[in-house]
XYZ file of C-alpha atoms in Angstrom:
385
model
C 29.169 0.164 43.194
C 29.043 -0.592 39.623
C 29.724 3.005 38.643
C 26.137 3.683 39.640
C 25.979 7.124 40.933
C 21.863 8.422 40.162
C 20.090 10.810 42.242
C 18.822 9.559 45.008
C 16.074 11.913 46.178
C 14.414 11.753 49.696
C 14.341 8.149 52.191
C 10.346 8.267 51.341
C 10.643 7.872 47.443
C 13.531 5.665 47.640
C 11.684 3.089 49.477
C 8.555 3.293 46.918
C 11.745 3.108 44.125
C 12.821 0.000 45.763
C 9.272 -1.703 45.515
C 8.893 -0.572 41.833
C 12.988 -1.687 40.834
C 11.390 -5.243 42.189
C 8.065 -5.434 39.778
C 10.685 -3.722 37.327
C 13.455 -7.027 37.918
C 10.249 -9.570 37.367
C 8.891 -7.558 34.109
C 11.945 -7.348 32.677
C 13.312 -10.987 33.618
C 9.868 -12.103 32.197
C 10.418 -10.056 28.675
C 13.684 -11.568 28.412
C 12.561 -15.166 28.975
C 9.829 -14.945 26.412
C 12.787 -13.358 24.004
C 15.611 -16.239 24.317
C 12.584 -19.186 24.603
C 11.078 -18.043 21.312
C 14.530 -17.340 19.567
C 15.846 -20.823 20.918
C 12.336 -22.529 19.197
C 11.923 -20.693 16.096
C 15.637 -21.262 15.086
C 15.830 -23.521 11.954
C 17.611 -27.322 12.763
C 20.496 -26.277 10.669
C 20.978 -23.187 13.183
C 20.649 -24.240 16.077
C 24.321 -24.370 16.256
C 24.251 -20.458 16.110
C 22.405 -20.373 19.541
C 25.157 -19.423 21.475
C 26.167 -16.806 19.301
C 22.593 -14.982 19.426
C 22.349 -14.846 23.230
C 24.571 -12.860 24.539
C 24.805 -9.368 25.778
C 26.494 -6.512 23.681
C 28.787 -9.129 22.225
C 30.000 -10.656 24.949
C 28.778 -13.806 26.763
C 26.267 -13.545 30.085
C 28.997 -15.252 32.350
C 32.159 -12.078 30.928
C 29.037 -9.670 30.546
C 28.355 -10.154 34.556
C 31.594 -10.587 35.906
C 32.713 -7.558 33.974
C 29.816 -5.302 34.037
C 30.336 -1.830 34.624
C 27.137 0.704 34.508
C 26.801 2.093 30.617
C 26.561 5.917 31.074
C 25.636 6.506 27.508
C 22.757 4.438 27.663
C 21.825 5.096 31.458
C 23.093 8.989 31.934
C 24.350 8.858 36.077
C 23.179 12.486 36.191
C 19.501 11.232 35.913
C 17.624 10.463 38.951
C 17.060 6.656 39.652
C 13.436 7.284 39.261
C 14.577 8.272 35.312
C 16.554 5.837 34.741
C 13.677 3.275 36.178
C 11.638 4.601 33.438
C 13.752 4.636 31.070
C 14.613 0.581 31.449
C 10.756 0.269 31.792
C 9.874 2.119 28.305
C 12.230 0.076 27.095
C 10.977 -3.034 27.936
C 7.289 -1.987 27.036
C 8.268 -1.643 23.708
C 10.355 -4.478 23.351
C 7.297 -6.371 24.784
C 5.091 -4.668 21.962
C 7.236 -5.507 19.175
C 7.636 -9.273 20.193
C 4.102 -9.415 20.473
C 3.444 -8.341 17.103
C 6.730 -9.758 15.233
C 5.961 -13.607 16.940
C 2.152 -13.575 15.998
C 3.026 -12.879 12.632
C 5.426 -15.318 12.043
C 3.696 -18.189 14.202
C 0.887 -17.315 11.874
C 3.156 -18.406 8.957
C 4.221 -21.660 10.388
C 0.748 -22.882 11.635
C -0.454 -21.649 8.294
C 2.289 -24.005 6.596
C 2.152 -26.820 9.293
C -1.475 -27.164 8.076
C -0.610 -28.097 4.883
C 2.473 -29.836 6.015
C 0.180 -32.458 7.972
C -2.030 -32.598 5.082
C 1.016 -34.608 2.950
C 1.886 -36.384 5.829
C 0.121 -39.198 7.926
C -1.860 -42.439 6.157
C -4.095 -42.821 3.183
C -7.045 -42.439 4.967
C -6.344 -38.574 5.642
C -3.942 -36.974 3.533
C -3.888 -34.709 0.587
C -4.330 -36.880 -2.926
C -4.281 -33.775 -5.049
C 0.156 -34.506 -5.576
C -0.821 -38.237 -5.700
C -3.349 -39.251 -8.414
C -2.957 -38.482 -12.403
C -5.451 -36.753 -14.170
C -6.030 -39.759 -16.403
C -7.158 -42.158 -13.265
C -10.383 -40.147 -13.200
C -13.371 -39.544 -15.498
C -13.341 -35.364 -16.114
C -16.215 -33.364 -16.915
C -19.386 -35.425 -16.936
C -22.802 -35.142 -15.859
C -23.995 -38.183 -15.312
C -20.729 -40.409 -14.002
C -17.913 -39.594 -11.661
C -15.038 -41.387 -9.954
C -14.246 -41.456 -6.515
C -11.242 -42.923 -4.433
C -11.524 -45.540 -1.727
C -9.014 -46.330 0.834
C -8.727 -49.974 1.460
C -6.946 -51.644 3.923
C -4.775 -54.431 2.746
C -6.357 -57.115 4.722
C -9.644 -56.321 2.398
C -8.223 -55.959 -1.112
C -9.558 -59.239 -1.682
C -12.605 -58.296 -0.407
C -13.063 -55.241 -2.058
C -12.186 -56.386 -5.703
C -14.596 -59.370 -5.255
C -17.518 -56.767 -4.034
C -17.240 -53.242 -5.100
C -19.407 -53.522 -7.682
C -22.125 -54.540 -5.596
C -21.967 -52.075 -2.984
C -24.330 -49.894 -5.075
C -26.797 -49.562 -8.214
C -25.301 -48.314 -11.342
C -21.578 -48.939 -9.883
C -19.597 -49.518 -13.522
C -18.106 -53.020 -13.635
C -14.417 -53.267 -14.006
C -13.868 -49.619 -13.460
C -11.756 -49.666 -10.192
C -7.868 -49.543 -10.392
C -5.669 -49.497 -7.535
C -3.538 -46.423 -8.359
C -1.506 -46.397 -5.213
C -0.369 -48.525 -2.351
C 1.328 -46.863 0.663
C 1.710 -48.544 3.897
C -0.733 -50.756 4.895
C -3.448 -48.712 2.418
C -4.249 -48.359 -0.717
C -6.522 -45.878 -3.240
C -8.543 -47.824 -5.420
C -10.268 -45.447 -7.927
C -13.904 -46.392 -8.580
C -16.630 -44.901 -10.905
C -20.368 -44.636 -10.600
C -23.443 -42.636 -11.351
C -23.637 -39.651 -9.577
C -26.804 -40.331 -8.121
C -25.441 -43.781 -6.504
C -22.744 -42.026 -4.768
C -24.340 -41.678 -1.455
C -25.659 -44.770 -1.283
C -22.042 -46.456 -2.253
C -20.567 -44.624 0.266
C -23.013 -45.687 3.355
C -22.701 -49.383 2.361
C -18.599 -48.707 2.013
C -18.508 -47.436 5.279
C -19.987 -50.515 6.844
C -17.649 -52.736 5.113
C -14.832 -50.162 6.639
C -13.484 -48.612 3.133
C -13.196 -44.666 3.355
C -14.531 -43.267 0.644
C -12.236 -40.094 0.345
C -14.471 -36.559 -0.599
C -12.048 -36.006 -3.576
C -13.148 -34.972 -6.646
C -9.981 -34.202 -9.444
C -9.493 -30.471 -10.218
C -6.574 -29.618 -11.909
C -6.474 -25.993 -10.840
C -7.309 -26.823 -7.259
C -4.009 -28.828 -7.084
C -1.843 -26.127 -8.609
C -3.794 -23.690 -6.458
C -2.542 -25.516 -3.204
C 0.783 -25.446 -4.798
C 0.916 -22.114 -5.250
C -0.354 -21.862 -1.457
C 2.328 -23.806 0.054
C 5.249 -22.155 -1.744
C 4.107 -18.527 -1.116
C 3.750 -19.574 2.622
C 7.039 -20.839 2.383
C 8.446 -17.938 1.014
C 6.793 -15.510 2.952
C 8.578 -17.993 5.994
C 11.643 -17.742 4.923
C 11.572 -13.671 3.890
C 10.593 -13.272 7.413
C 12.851 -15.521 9.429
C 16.554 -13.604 8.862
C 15.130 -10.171 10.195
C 12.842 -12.013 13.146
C 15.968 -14.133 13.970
C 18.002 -10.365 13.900
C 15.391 -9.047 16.226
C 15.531 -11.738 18.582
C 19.164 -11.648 18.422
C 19.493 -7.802 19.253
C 16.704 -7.868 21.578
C 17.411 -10.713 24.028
C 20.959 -7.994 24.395
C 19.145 -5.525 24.784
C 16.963 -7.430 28.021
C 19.396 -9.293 29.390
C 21.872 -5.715 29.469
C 18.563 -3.765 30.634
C 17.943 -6.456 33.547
C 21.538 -6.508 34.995
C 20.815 -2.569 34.904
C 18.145 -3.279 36.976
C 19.821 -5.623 39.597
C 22.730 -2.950 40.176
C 19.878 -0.606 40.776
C 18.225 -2.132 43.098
C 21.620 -3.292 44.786
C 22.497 0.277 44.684
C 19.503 1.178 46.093
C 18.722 -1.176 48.978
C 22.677 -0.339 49.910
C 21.583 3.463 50.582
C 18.354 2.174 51.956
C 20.271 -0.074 54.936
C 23.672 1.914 54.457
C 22.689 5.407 54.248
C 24.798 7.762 52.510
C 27.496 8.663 51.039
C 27.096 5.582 48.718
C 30.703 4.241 48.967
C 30.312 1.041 48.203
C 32.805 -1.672 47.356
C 32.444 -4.942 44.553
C 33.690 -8.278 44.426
C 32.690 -11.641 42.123
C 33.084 -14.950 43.355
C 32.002 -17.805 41.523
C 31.757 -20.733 43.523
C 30.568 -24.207 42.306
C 27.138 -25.745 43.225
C 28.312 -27.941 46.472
C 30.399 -25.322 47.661
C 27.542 -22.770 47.395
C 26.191 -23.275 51.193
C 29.286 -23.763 52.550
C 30.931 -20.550 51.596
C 27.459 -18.634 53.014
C 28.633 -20.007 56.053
C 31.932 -19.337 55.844
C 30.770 -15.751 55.035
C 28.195 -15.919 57.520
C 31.106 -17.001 60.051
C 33.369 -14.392 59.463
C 30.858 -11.284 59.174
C 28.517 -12.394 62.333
C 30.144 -9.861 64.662
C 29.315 -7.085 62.223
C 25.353 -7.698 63.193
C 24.781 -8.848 66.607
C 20.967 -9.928 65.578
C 22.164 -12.141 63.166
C 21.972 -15.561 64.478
C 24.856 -17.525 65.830
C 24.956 -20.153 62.497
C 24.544 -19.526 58.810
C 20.637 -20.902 58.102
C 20.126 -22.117 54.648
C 18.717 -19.374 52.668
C 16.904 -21.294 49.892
C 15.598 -19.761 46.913
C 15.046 -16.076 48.228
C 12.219 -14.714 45.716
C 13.354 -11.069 45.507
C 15.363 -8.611 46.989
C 14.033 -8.499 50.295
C 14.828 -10.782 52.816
C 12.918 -12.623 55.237
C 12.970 -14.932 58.014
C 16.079 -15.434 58.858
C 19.049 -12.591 58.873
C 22.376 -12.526 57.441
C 24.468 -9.452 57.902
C 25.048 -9.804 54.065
C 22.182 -8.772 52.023
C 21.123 -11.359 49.132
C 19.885 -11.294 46.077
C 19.186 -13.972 43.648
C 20.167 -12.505 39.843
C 20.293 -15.527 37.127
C 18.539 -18.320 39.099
C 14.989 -18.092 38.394
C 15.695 -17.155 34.525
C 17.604 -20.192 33.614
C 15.736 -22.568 35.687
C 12.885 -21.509 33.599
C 14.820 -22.347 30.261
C 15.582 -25.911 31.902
C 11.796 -26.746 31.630
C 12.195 -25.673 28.129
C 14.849 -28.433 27.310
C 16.841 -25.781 25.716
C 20.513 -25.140 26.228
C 21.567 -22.517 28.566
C 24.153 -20.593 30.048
C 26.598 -22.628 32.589
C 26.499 -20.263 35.242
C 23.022 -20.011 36.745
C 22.909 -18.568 40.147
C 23.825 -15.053 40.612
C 23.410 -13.997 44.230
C 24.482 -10.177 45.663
C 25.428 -9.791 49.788
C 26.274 -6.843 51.135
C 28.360 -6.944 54.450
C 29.223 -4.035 56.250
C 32.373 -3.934 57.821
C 32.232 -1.363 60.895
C 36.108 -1.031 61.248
C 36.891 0.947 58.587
C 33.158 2.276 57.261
C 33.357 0.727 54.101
C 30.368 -1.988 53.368
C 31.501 -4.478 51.151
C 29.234 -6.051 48.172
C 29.775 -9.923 47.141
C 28.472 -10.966 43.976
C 28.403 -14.822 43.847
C 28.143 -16.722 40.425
C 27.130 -20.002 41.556
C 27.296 -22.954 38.447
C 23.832 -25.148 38.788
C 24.430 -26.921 35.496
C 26.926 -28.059 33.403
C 25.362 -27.706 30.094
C 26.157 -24.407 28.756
C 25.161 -22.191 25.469
């Protein structure tokens, strides 16, 4: 089956193997979702394109990885005991967990860092940054008794507000306001005052709706914020060819771990309802989505007489969460592989792979001892990486 061919060890701590392989299948499943989901959103637009080539497994595809798997001895030695080779997959795992952990919250940390500032030169007049917008010159610099201040006016009220600025406050300089910029259906009218009529200007502004902007001109804040945005952006971009690397090698590395696991636990549920030797036999077939049920029952139909408690009809198996069945018996054994990962990435609206059901029977065939394994690929989608 697979190649597999691990120690067994006794009936007792193969059936507390088999309940660990399952929280093993969900962990790893789980690590490998959060892998291809970030990778998928952190991509750059003019990458995106390169998706397909970053998610597959050990070069190849999922759908040639699957249908051509074969167990990797040098990564998973066969003369280690199942229980090793379970903890092997699960340290690995762990730490890719760790390291995603660490390598995402540093670089969302960089792009909410530069989104901030992002969103502050975006949106209306009313709320973002002036510093790249006004001149030095449109302001009076360095004095202790006056200062200027912007005011946001809506269009509808430049009328108003040249007709009445003046008077919105004592000691408001006459002929002083200048509309430096007109964006949208705004614009900054520049304005100046004594300092100690400011807050009164700005209450009676307010009621006559202009937004007086807390601005005041600084030279080397402006150049600071510069200097801000362009080492964030560096800092984004440094990090974003070895993250992108990572994600790369490390969605492999999960997917390639978690088909490990599924043979396992095929392997092992096999001895566990099979007994030994472990002589076990494996075919693919990959139906498409409406023939799905109808080759169950065709399989159903053909292997009943191997399993005279199975009922008389195929039932419709449904989504069957894990490798243990319930309810209703098939004299195959099932077990969903690819389903509940790629429905997942649908909610994601992110392209995935076209195959997205992978389903393992076992049916043992009492004429000539040998059980036999199907593997069913069943296509849920036609989009595809």
């Amino acid at each position: 089956l697979f190649g597999v061919a691990g120690k067994v060890g006794t009936l007792d701590a193969l059936m507390a193997l088999s309940d660990e392989l399952a929280k093993l299948d969900t962990f790893t499943e789980s690590v490998m979702v959060k892998v291809y989901t970030y990778m998928a959103t952190a991509l750059e637009e003019n990458d995106q394109q390169k998706l397909p080539d970053y998610t597959k497994a050990n070069g190849k595809d999922l759908r040639t990885y699957c249908n051509s798997f074969s167990w990797d001895v040098a990564k998973f030695p066969t003369k280690l005991s199942i229980k090793e080779i379970h903890d092997i997959i699960a340290k690995n795992l762990t730490k890719i967990e760790k390291d995603f952990k660490t390598k995402s919250n540093t670089y969302n940390t960089l792009r909410s860092n530069l989104a901030q500032h992002e969103k502050k030169e975006s949106g209306s007049l009313v709320t973002k940054n002036l510093g790249p917008l006004v001149k030095e010159e449109d302001f009076v610099i360095a004095s202790e008794y006056l200062v200027t201040v912007c005011v946001v006016v809506h269009k509808h009220g430049y009328k108003e507000w040249e007709g009445s600025y003046w008077k919105l406050a004592d000691f408001v300089v006459p002929g002083s306001s200048v509309k430096i910029l007109e964006e949208g259906e705004h614009a900054i009218y520049t304005v100046t005052m004594f300092r100690k009529t400011l807050e009164a200007f700005k209450n009676n502004a307010r009621e006559r709706k202009f937004v007086v902007r807390d601005f005041q001109y600084s030279k080397e804040k402006i150049e600071q914020q510069k200097n801000d945005v362009n080492n964030l952006l560096k800092a984004k971009n440094k990090a974003y060819v070895p993250l992108i690397k990572w994600l790369k090698g490390n969605f492999s590395e999960s997917f390639v771990n978690w088909v490990h696991v599924k043979a396992l636990r095929l392997f092992t549920e096999s001895v566990l309802r099979y007994g030994l030797p472990a002589t076990f036999m494996t075919s693919v077939l990959e139906p498409n989505k409406k023939s799905e049920k109808k080759l169950r029952e065709k399989l159903h139909a053909l292997y009943a007489n191997l399993d005279k408690s199975a009922g008389t009809e195929g039932p419709d198996m449904g989504d069957i969460p894990g490798i243990f069945m319930t309810g209703d018996y098939y004299p195959m054994f099932i077990l969903i592989l690819i389903r509940t990962l790629l429905k997942r990435l649908e909610n994601f609206d992110l392209p995935v792979d076209a195959f997205f059901l992978m389903i393992v029977g076992l049916v043992q065939n009492t004429m000539d001892g040998w059980p036999l394994h199907y593997l069913f690929l069943s296509r849920l989608s036609t989009c595809s990486l």
